[in-house]
PDB file of C-alpha atoms in Angstrom:
ATOM      1  CA  GLY Y 258      22.397  13.740  30.167  1.00 84.00           C
ATOM      2  CA  ASP Y 259      23.032  10.105  30.954  1.00 89.00           C
ATOM      3  CA  SER Y 260      20.566   7.522  29.696  1.00 93.00           C
ATOM      4  CA  VAL Y 261      20.061   3.752  29.531  1.00 96.00           C
ATOM      5  CA  THR Y 262      18.099   1.882  26.869  1.00 96.00           C
ATOM      6  CA  GLN Y 263      16.934  -1.702  27.317  1.00 95.00           C
ATOM      7  CA  MET Y 264      15.121  -4.061  25.008  1.00 88.00           C
ATOM      8  CA  GLU Y 265      11.411  -4.011  25.648  1.00 86.00           C
ATOM      9  CA  GLY Y 266       9.723  -7.035  27.076  1.00 85.00           C
ATOM     10  CA  PRO Y 267       8.187  -9.233  27.952  1.00 94.00           C
ATOM     11  CA  VAL Y 268      10.730 -11.858  27.044  1.00 96.00           C
ATOM     12  CA  THR Y 269       9.225 -15.331  27.245  1.00 97.00           C
ATOM     13  CA  LEU Y 270      11.529 -18.345  27.295  1.00 97.00           C
ATOM     14  CA  SER Y 271      11.294 -22.016  28.061  1.00 97.00           C
ATOM     15  CA  GLU Y 272      13.292 -23.426  30.944  1.00 97.00           C
ATOM     16  CA  GLU Y 273      16.971 -24.077  30.060  1.00 96.00           C
ATOM     17  CA  ALA Y 274      16.896 -21.637  27.147  1.00 97.00           C
ATOM     18  CA  PHE Y 275      19.655 -19.062  26.591  1.00 97.00           C
ATOM     19  CA  LEU Y 276      18.904 -15.521  27.714  1.00 97.00           C
ATOM     20  CA  THR Y 277      20.147 -12.216  26.359  1.00 97.00           C
ATOM     21  CA  ILE Y 278      18.747  -8.870  27.466  1.00 97.00           C
ATOM     22  CA  ASN Y 279      20.276  -5.966  25.571  1.00 97.00           C
ATOM     23  CA  CYS Y 280      21.351  -2.768  27.310  1.00 97.00           C
ATOM     24  CA  THR Y 281      23.069   0.261  25.811  1.00 97.00           C
ATOM     25  CA  TYR Y 282      23.961   3.487  27.526  1.00 96.00           C
ATOM     26  CA  THR Y 283      24.879   7.107  26.925  1.00 95.00           C
ATOM     27  CA  ALA Y 284      27.167   8.830  29.393  1.00 91.00           C
ATOM     28  CA  THR Y 285      29.645  11.673  29.284  1.00 83.00           C
ATOM     29  CA  GLY Y 286      32.257  10.062  31.511  1.00 79.00           C
ATOM     30  CA  TYR Y 287      33.234   6.559  32.532  1.00 84.00           C
ATOM     31  CA  PRO Y 288      30.236   5.231  34.429  1.00 90.00           C
ATOM     32  CA  SER Y 289      29.847   2.110  36.510  1.00 90.00           C
ATOM     33  CA  LEU Y 290      27.238  -0.281  35.135  1.00 93.00           C
ATOM     34  CA  PHE Y 291      24.748  -2.442  37.004  1.00 94.00           C
ATOM     35  CA  TRP Y 292      22.009  -4.988  36.534  1.00 96.00           C
ATOM     36  CA  TYR Y 293      19.267  -4.988  39.175  1.00 96.00           C
ATOM     37  CA  VAL Y 294      16.480  -7.558  39.441  1.00 96.00           C
ATOM     38  CA  GLN Y 295      12.992  -7.137  40.876  1.00 94.00           C
ATOM     39  CA  TYR Y 296      11.284 -10.409  41.776  1.00 93.00           C
ATOM     40  CA  PRO Y 297       7.501 -10.347  42.246  1.00 87.00           C
ATOM     41  CA  GLY Y 298       6.613  -8.746  45.573  1.00 83.00           C
ATOM     42  CA  GLU Y 299      10.220  -7.922  46.447  1.00 87.00           C
ATOM     43  CA  GLY Y 300      12.494  -4.893  46.346  1.00 87.00           C
ATOM     44  CA  LEU Y 301      15.182  -4.234  43.761  1.00 92.00           C
ATOM     45  CA  GLN Y 302      18.299  -6.328  44.281  1.00 93.00           C
ATOM     46  CA  LEU Y 303      21.733  -5.865  42.791  1.00 93.00           C
ATOM     47  CA  LEU Y 304      22.447  -8.766  40.429  1.00 96.00           C
ATOM     48  CA  LEU Y 305      25.894  -7.790  39.140  1.00 96.00           C
ATOM     49  CA  LYS Y 306      28.065  -4.815  38.352  1.00 93.00           C
ATOM     50  CA  ALA Y 307      31.137  -3.697  36.415  1.00 93.00           C
ATOM     51  CA  THR Y 308      33.120  -0.583  37.132  1.00 90.00           C
ATOM     52  CA  LYS Y 309      35.435  -0.226  34.132  1.00 90.00           C
ATOM     53  CA  ALA Y 310      35.732  -1.170  30.491  1.00 92.00           C
ATOM     54  CA  ASP Y 311      36.129  -4.902  29.715  1.00 94.00           C
ATOM     55  CA  ASP Y 312      35.161  -5.862  33.280  1.00 95.00           C
ATOM     56  CA  LYS Y 313      32.785  -8.824  33.459  1.00 97.00           C
ATOM     57  CA  GLY Y 314      30.225  -8.921  36.239  1.00 96.00           C
ATOM     58  CA  SER Y 315      28.749 -12.285  37.177  1.00 97.00           C
ATOM     59  CA  ASN Y 316      26.355 -13.719  39.735  1.00 96.00           C
ATOM     60  CA  LYS Y 317      23.913 -16.652  39.942  1.00 95.00           C
ATOM     61  CA  GLY Y 318      24.877 -17.788  36.426  1.00 97.00           C
ATOM     62  CA  PHE Y 319      24.227 -14.352  34.915  1.00 98.00           C
ATOM     63  CA  GLU Y 320      27.022 -12.432  33.185  1.00 98.00           C
ATOM     64  CA  ALA Y 321      27.485  -9.034  31.582  1.00 98.00           C
ATOM     65  CA  THR Y 322      30.589  -7.439  30.068  1.00 97.00           C
ATOM     66  CA  TYR Y 323      31.240  -3.689  30.050  1.00 96.00           C
ATOM     67  CA  ARG Y 324      31.860  -2.817  26.378  1.00 96.00           C
ATOM     68  CA  LYS Y 325      33.011   0.776  26.067  1.00 93.00           C
ATOM     69  CA  GLU Y 326      33.414   0.621  22.283  1.00 93.00           C
ATOM     70  CA  THR Y 327      29.747  -0.308  21.789  1.00 95.00           C
ATOM     71  CA  THR Y 328      28.498   1.392  25.001  1.00 95.00           C
ATOM     72  CA  SER Y 329      26.739  -1.829  25.944  1.00 97.00           C
ATOM     73  CA  PHE Y 330      26.257  -4.072  28.973  1.00 97.00           C
ATOM     74  CA  HIS Y 331      24.146  -6.982  27.763  1.00 98.00           C
ATOM     75  CA  LEU Y 332      22.896  -9.508  30.321  1.00 98.00           C
ATOM     76  CA  GLU Y 333      23.291 -13.204  29.487  1.00 98.00           C
ATOM     77  CA  LYS Y 334      22.531 -16.537  31.101  1.00 98.00           C
ATOM     78  CA  GLY Y 335      23.189 -19.887  29.544  1.00 96.00           C
ATOM     79  CA  SER Y 336      20.227 -21.778  30.997  1.00 96.00           C
ATOM     80  CA  VAL Y 337      17.308 -19.965  32.595  1.00 97.00           C
ATOM     81  CA  GLN Y 338      15.075 -21.394  35.298  1.00 97.00           C
ATOM     82  CA  VAL Y 339      11.468 -20.650  36.207  1.00 96.00           C
ATOM     83  CA  SER Y 340      12.784 -18.920  39.326  1.00 95.00           C
ATOM     84  CA  ASP Y 341      14.551 -16.343  37.118  1.00 97.00           C
ATOM     85  CA  SER Y 342      11.182 -14.865  36.160  1.00 96.00           C
ATOM     86  CA  ALA Y 343      11.418 -11.221  37.212  1.00 96.00           C
ATOM     87  CA  VAL Y 344      11.929  -7.698  35.892  1.00 96.00           C
ATOM     88  CA  TYR Y 345      15.536  -6.825  35.058  1.00 97.00           C
ATOM     89  CA  PHE Y 346      16.863  -3.259  35.101  1.00 97.00           C
ATOM     90  CA  CYS Y 347      20.088  -2.022  33.595  1.00 97.00           C
ATOM     91  CA  ALA Y 348      21.515   1.052  35.321  1.00 94.00           C
ATOM     92  CA  LEU Y 349      24.528   3.303  35.335  1.00 92.00           C
ATOM     93  CA  SER Y 350      26.204   5.535  37.866  1.00 89.00           C
ATOM     94  CA  ASP Y 351      28.314   8.524  37.003  1.00 81.00           C
ATOM     95  CA  ASN Y 352      31.168   8.012  39.418  1.00 70.00           C
ATOM     96  CA  ASN Y 353      31.032  11.676  40.419  1.00 67.00           C
ATOM     97  CA  ALA Y 354      27.318  11.674  41.180  1.00 65.00           C
ATOM     98  CA  GLY Y 355      27.081  10.025  44.555  1.00 65.00           C
ATOM     99  CA  ASN Y 356      24.410   7.358  44.752  1.00 71.00           C
ATOM    100  CA  MET Y 357      22.442   8.528  41.746  1.00 85.00           C
ATOM    101  CA  LEU Y 358      21.566   5.635  39.466  1.00 90.00           C
ATOM    102  CA  THR Y 359      20.094   6.143  36.019  1.00 92.00           C
ATOM    103  CA  PHE Y 360      17.867   3.171  35.169  1.00 95.00           C
ATOM    104  CA  GLY Y 361      16.581   1.743  31.937  1.00 96.00           C
ATOM    105  CA  GLY Y 362      12.902   0.988  31.530  1.00 95.00           C
ATOM    106  CA  GLY Y 363      13.176  -2.628  32.662  1.00 96.00           C
ATOM    107  CA  THR Y 364      12.646  -5.938  30.844  1.00 97.00           C
ATOM    108  CA  ARG Y 365      10.185  -8.491  32.143  1.00 96.00           C
ATOM    109  CA  LEU Y 366      11.389 -12.084  31.796  1.00 97.00           C
ATOM    110  CA  MET Y 367       8.915 -14.941  31.955  1.00 96.00           C
ATOM    111  CA  VAL Y 368      10.302 -18.470  32.031  1.00 97.00           C
ATOM    112  CA  LYS Y 369       7.906 -21.346  31.367  1.00 96.00           C
ATOM    113  CA  PRO Y 370       8.480 -24.906  32.599  1.00 94.00           C
TER     114      PRO Y 370
ATOM    115  CA  ASP S  61      19.480  -8.027  60.217  1.00 63.00           C
ATOM    116  CA  ALA S  62      16.621  -5.877  59.025  1.00 78.00           C
ATOM    117  CA  GLY S  63      16.817  -4.517  55.520  1.00 91.00           C
ATOM    118  CA  VAL S  64      15.600  -1.130  54.373  1.00 95.00           C
ATOM    119  CA  THR S  65      12.106  -0.596  55.748  1.00 96.00           C
ATOM    120  CA  GLN S  66       9.533   1.784  54.338  1.00 97.00           C
ATOM    121  CA  SER S  67       6.142   2.931  55.542  1.00 96.00           C
ATOM    122  CA  PRO S  68       3.373   2.997  54.695  1.00 97.00           C
ATOM    123  CA  THR S  69       3.375   0.217  52.112  1.00 95.00           C
ATOM    124  CA  HIS S  70       0.247   1.480  50.369  1.00 96.00           C
ATOM    125  CA  LEU S  71      -1.696   4.713  50.559  1.00 96.00           C
ATOM    126  CA  ILE S  72      -4.379   6.549  48.670  1.00 98.00           C
ATOM    127  CA  LYS S  73      -4.608  10.338  48.503  1.00 97.00           C
ATOM    128  CA  THR S  74      -6.625  12.854  46.520  1.00 97.00           C
ATOM    129  CA  ARG S  75      -5.307  15.613  44.315  1.00 97.00           C
ATOM    130  CA  GLY S  76      -3.984  18.613  46.226  1.00 97.00           C
ATOM    131  CA  GLN S  77      -3.242  16.666  49.401  1.00 98.00           C
ATOM    132  CA  GLN S  78       0.157  16.193  50.961  1.00 98.00           C
ATOM    133  CA  VAL S  79       1.942  12.927  51.739  1.00 98.00           C
ATOM    134  CA  THR S  80       4.883  11.893  53.926  1.00 98.00           C
ATOM    135  CA  LEU S  81       6.751   8.658  53.274  1.00 98.00           C
ATOM    136  CA  ARG S  82       9.231   7.198  55.727  1.00 98.00           C
ATOM    137  CA  CYS S  83      12.368   5.127  55.385  1.00 98.00           C
ATOM    138  CA  SER S  84      14.699   3.400  57.826  1.00 97.00           C
ATOM    139  CA  PRO S  85      18.057   2.419  56.331  1.00 96.00           C
ATOM    140  CA  ILE S  86      20.034  -0.674  57.138  1.00 94.00           C
ATOM    141  CA  SER S  87      21.807  -0.310  60.470  1.00 94.00           C
ATOM    142  CA  GLY S  88      25.147   1.423  59.938  1.00 91.00           C
ATOM    143  CA  HIS S  89      24.203   2.919  56.581  1.00 91.00           C
ATOM    144  CA  LYS S  90      24.546   6.687  56.495  1.00 91.00           C
ATOM    145  CA  SER S  91      23.183   7.454  53.034  1.00 91.00           C
ATOM    146  CA  VAL S  92      19.564   7.336  51.910  1.00 94.00           C
ATOM    147  CA  SER S  93      18.295   7.878  48.389  1.00 94.00           C
ATOM    148  CA  TRP S  94      14.741   8.182  47.080  1.00 97.00           C
ATOM    149  CA  TYR S  95      13.481   7.013  43.703  1.00 97.00           C
ATOM    150  CA  GLN S  96      10.106   7.225  41.948  1.00 98.00           C
ATOM    151  CA  GLN S  97       9.004   4.235  39.866  1.00 95.00           C
ATOM    152  CA  VAL S  98       5.973   4.841  37.686  1.00 95.00           C
ATOM    153  CA  LEU S  99       4.208   1.639  36.613  1.00 91.00           C
ATOM    154  CA  GLY S 100       6.000   0.004  33.709  1.00 88.00           C
ATOM    155  CA  GLN S 101       9.052   2.258  33.898  1.00 91.00           C
ATOM    156  CA  GLY S 102      12.435   2.226  35.583  1.00 94.00           C
ATOM    157  CA  PRO S 103      13.071   4.078  38.843  1.00 95.00           C
ATOM    158  CA  GLN S 104      13.956   7.770  38.624  1.00 96.00           C
ATOM    159  CA  PHE S 105      16.270   9.446  41.114  1.00 94.00           C
ATOM    160  CA  ILE S 106      14.665  12.072  43.364  1.00 96.00           C
ATOM    161  CA  PHE S 107      17.091  12.783  46.233  1.00 92.00           C
ATOM    162  CA  GLN S 108      20.172  11.557  48.021  1.00 92.00           C
ATOM    163  CA  TYR S 109      21.013  12.411  51.629  1.00 92.00           C
ATOM    164  CA  TYR S 110      24.284  11.629  53.366  1.00 90.00           C
ATOM    165  CA  GLU S 111      25.051  12.533  56.947  1.00 89.00           C
ATOM    166  CA  LYS S 112      21.852  14.627  57.035  1.00 89.00           C
ATOM    167  CA  GLU S 113      22.874  16.789  54.083  1.00 91.00           C
ATOM    168  CA  GLU S 114      21.373  16.764  50.599  1.00 91.00           C
ATOM    169  CA  ARG S 115      23.957  15.342  48.209  1.00 88.00           C
ATOM    170  CA  GLY S 116      21.932  15.191  45.037  1.00 88.00           C
ATOM    171  CA  ARG S 117      18.587  16.114  43.566  1.00 92.00           C
ATOM    172  CA  GLY S 118      16.916  14.778  40.457  1.00 92.00           C
ATOM    173  CA  ASN S 119      14.678  16.601  38.020  1.00 93.00           C
ATOM    174  CA  PHE S 120      11.608  16.903  40.251  1.00 96.00           C
ATOM    175  CA  PRO S 121       9.589  20.002  41.143  1.00 97.00           C
ATOM    176  CA  ASP S 122       9.887  21.833  44.449  1.00 96.00           C
ATOM    177  CA  ARG S 123       6.714  20.075  45.625  1.00 97.00           C
ATOM    178  CA  PHE S 124       9.077  17.221  46.475  1.00 98.00           C
ATOM    179  CA  SER S 125      11.232  17.609  49.567  1.00 97.00           C
ATOM    180  CA  ALA S 126      13.077  15.318  51.924  1.00 97.00           C
ATOM    181  CA  ARG S 127      15.153  15.278  55.030  1.00 96.00           C
ATOM    182  CA  GLN S 128      17.384  12.912  56.974  1.00 96.00           C
ATOM    183  CA  PHE S 129      17.344  12.625  60.741  1.00 96.00           C
ATOM    184  CA  PRO S 130      20.235  12.107  63.180  1.00 95.00           C
ATOM    185  CA  ASN S 131      19.475   8.367  63.266  1.00 94.00           C
ATOM    186  CA  TYR S 132      19.832   8.370  59.422  1.00 95.00           C
ATOM    187  CA  SER S 133      16.169   7.613  58.790  1.00 97.00           C
ATOM    188  CA  SER S 134      14.530   9.782  56.177  1.00 97.00           C
ATOM    189  CA  GLU S 135      11.213  11.265  55.110  1.00 98.00           C
ATOM    190  CA  LEU S 136      10.037  12.190  51.639  1.00 98.00           C
ATOM    191  CA  ASN S 137       7.300  14.809  51.429  1.00 98.00           C
ATOM    192  CA  VAL S 138       5.203  15.586  48.399  1.00 98.00           C
ATOM    193  CA  ASN S 139       2.863  18.600  48.466  1.00 97.00           C
ATOM    194  CA  ALA S 140      -0.056  19.507  46.222  1.00 97.00           C
ATOM    195  CA  LEU S 141      -0.357  15.974  44.859  1.00 98.00           C
ATOM    196  CA  LEU S 142      -1.084  15.477  41.179  1.00 97.00           C
ATOM    197  CA  LEU S 143      -2.484  12.398  39.463  1.00 97.00           C
ATOM    198  CA  GLY S 144       0.937  11.912  37.872  1.00 96.00           C
ATOM    199  CA  ASP S 145       2.535  11.456  41.294  1.00 97.00           C
ATOM    200  CA  SER S 146       0.951   8.008  41.492  1.00 98.00           C
ATOM    201  CA  ALA S 147       3.910   5.645  41.651  1.00 97.00           C
ATOM    202  CA  LEU S 148       5.994   3.284  43.760  1.00 96.00           C
ATOM    203  CA  TYR S 149       8.405   5.315  45.870  1.00 98.00           C
ATOM    204  CA  LEU S 150      11.601   3.456  46.628  1.00 96.00           C
ATOM    205  CA  CYS S 151      14.105   4.169  49.347  1.00 96.00           C
ATOM    206  CA  ALA S 152      17.662   2.866  49.115  1.00 94.00           C
ATOM    207  CA  SER S 153      20.513   2.946  51.580  1.00 93.00           C
ATOM    208  CA  SER S 154      24.260   2.549  51.364  1.00 88.00           C
ATOM    209  CA  LEU S 155      27.208   2.800  53.700  1.00 83.00           C
ATOM    210  CA  GLY S 156      28.740   5.932  52.225  1.00 74.00           C
ATOM    211  CA  GLY S 157      27.921   8.844  49.985  1.00 63.00           C
ATOM    212  CA  GLN S 158      29.546   7.437  46.869  1.00 67.00           C
ATOM    213  CA  LEU S 159      28.319   4.365  45.069  1.00 60.00           C
ATOM    214  CA  THR S 160      31.381   2.252  45.755  1.00 59.00           C
ATOM    215  CA  GLY S 161      29.339  -0.605  47.071  1.00 57.00           C
ATOM    216  CA  GLU S 162      25.843  -1.931  46.792  1.00 76.00           C
ATOM    217  CA  LEU S 163      22.694   0.154  46.974  1.00 87.00           C
ATOM    218  CA  PHE S 164      20.056  -1.669  49.051  1.00 91.00           C
ATOM    219  CA  PHE S 165      16.417  -0.994  48.202  1.00 93.00           C
ATOM    220  CA  GLY S 166      13.291  -1.269  50.279  1.00 94.00           C
ATOM    221  CA  GLU S 167      10.063  -2.739  48.914  1.00 93.00           C
ATOM    222  CA  GLY S 168       8.581   0.691  48.405  1.00 95.00           C
ATOM    223  CA  SER S 169       5.537   2.739  49.262  1.00 97.00           C
ATOM    224  CA  ARG S 170       2.838   2.581  46.613  1.00 96.00           C
ATOM    225  CA  LEU S 171       1.035   5.915  46.328  1.00 98.00           C
ATOM    226  CA  THR S 172      -2.225   6.252  44.440  1.00 98.00           C
ATOM    227  CA  VAL S 173      -3.540   9.756  43.801  1.00 97.00           C
ATOM    228  CA  LEU S 174      -7.240   9.998  42.891  1.00 96.00           C
TER     229      LEU S 174
END
């Protein structure tokens, strides 16, 4: 079945540092890929998405590129802020499976001033 | 506009009991999905309902059931609770049955089974 693997956290960075959170996936078809973020005390929010190979999703300074050849969707940000501290989830959707998302285990990011 | 609302926010049950969790989707959204998030793990898909019909079911035992009402709100029921059912239960809504747009999540109902 489909699966998503993320780097384990926590990831601790200083403010303005460069962020990479690795995500790789296994899927039988051509899934859509997502990054969701969970801020403390809040629900999951969609951060960005990409629906086909070589698409780049971007939002709030975060970017991720759908790489079919390496089955990856790594999340990057050039300069993190304290307010980016949260848990980040990579997820995929088989485009024939309705609203079913398969999530990775999540990566906690802690940004220190 | 109100987002996805879930109730109760926290509850404690004992093994063998039954629990009902409730979800109201965003106004105009016709699809509701349920996910289980065990502490330290990613959410796992339980059910999707669209226009009151079950559209998908994850790998959960028959102790888990759900339904969607004419106003598109939904209930998740879990019978014969086990310690391992302790988790954050998330409800998500979307406009349609396919994930062509964004899935909007509620803040969850945290269930503790003692």
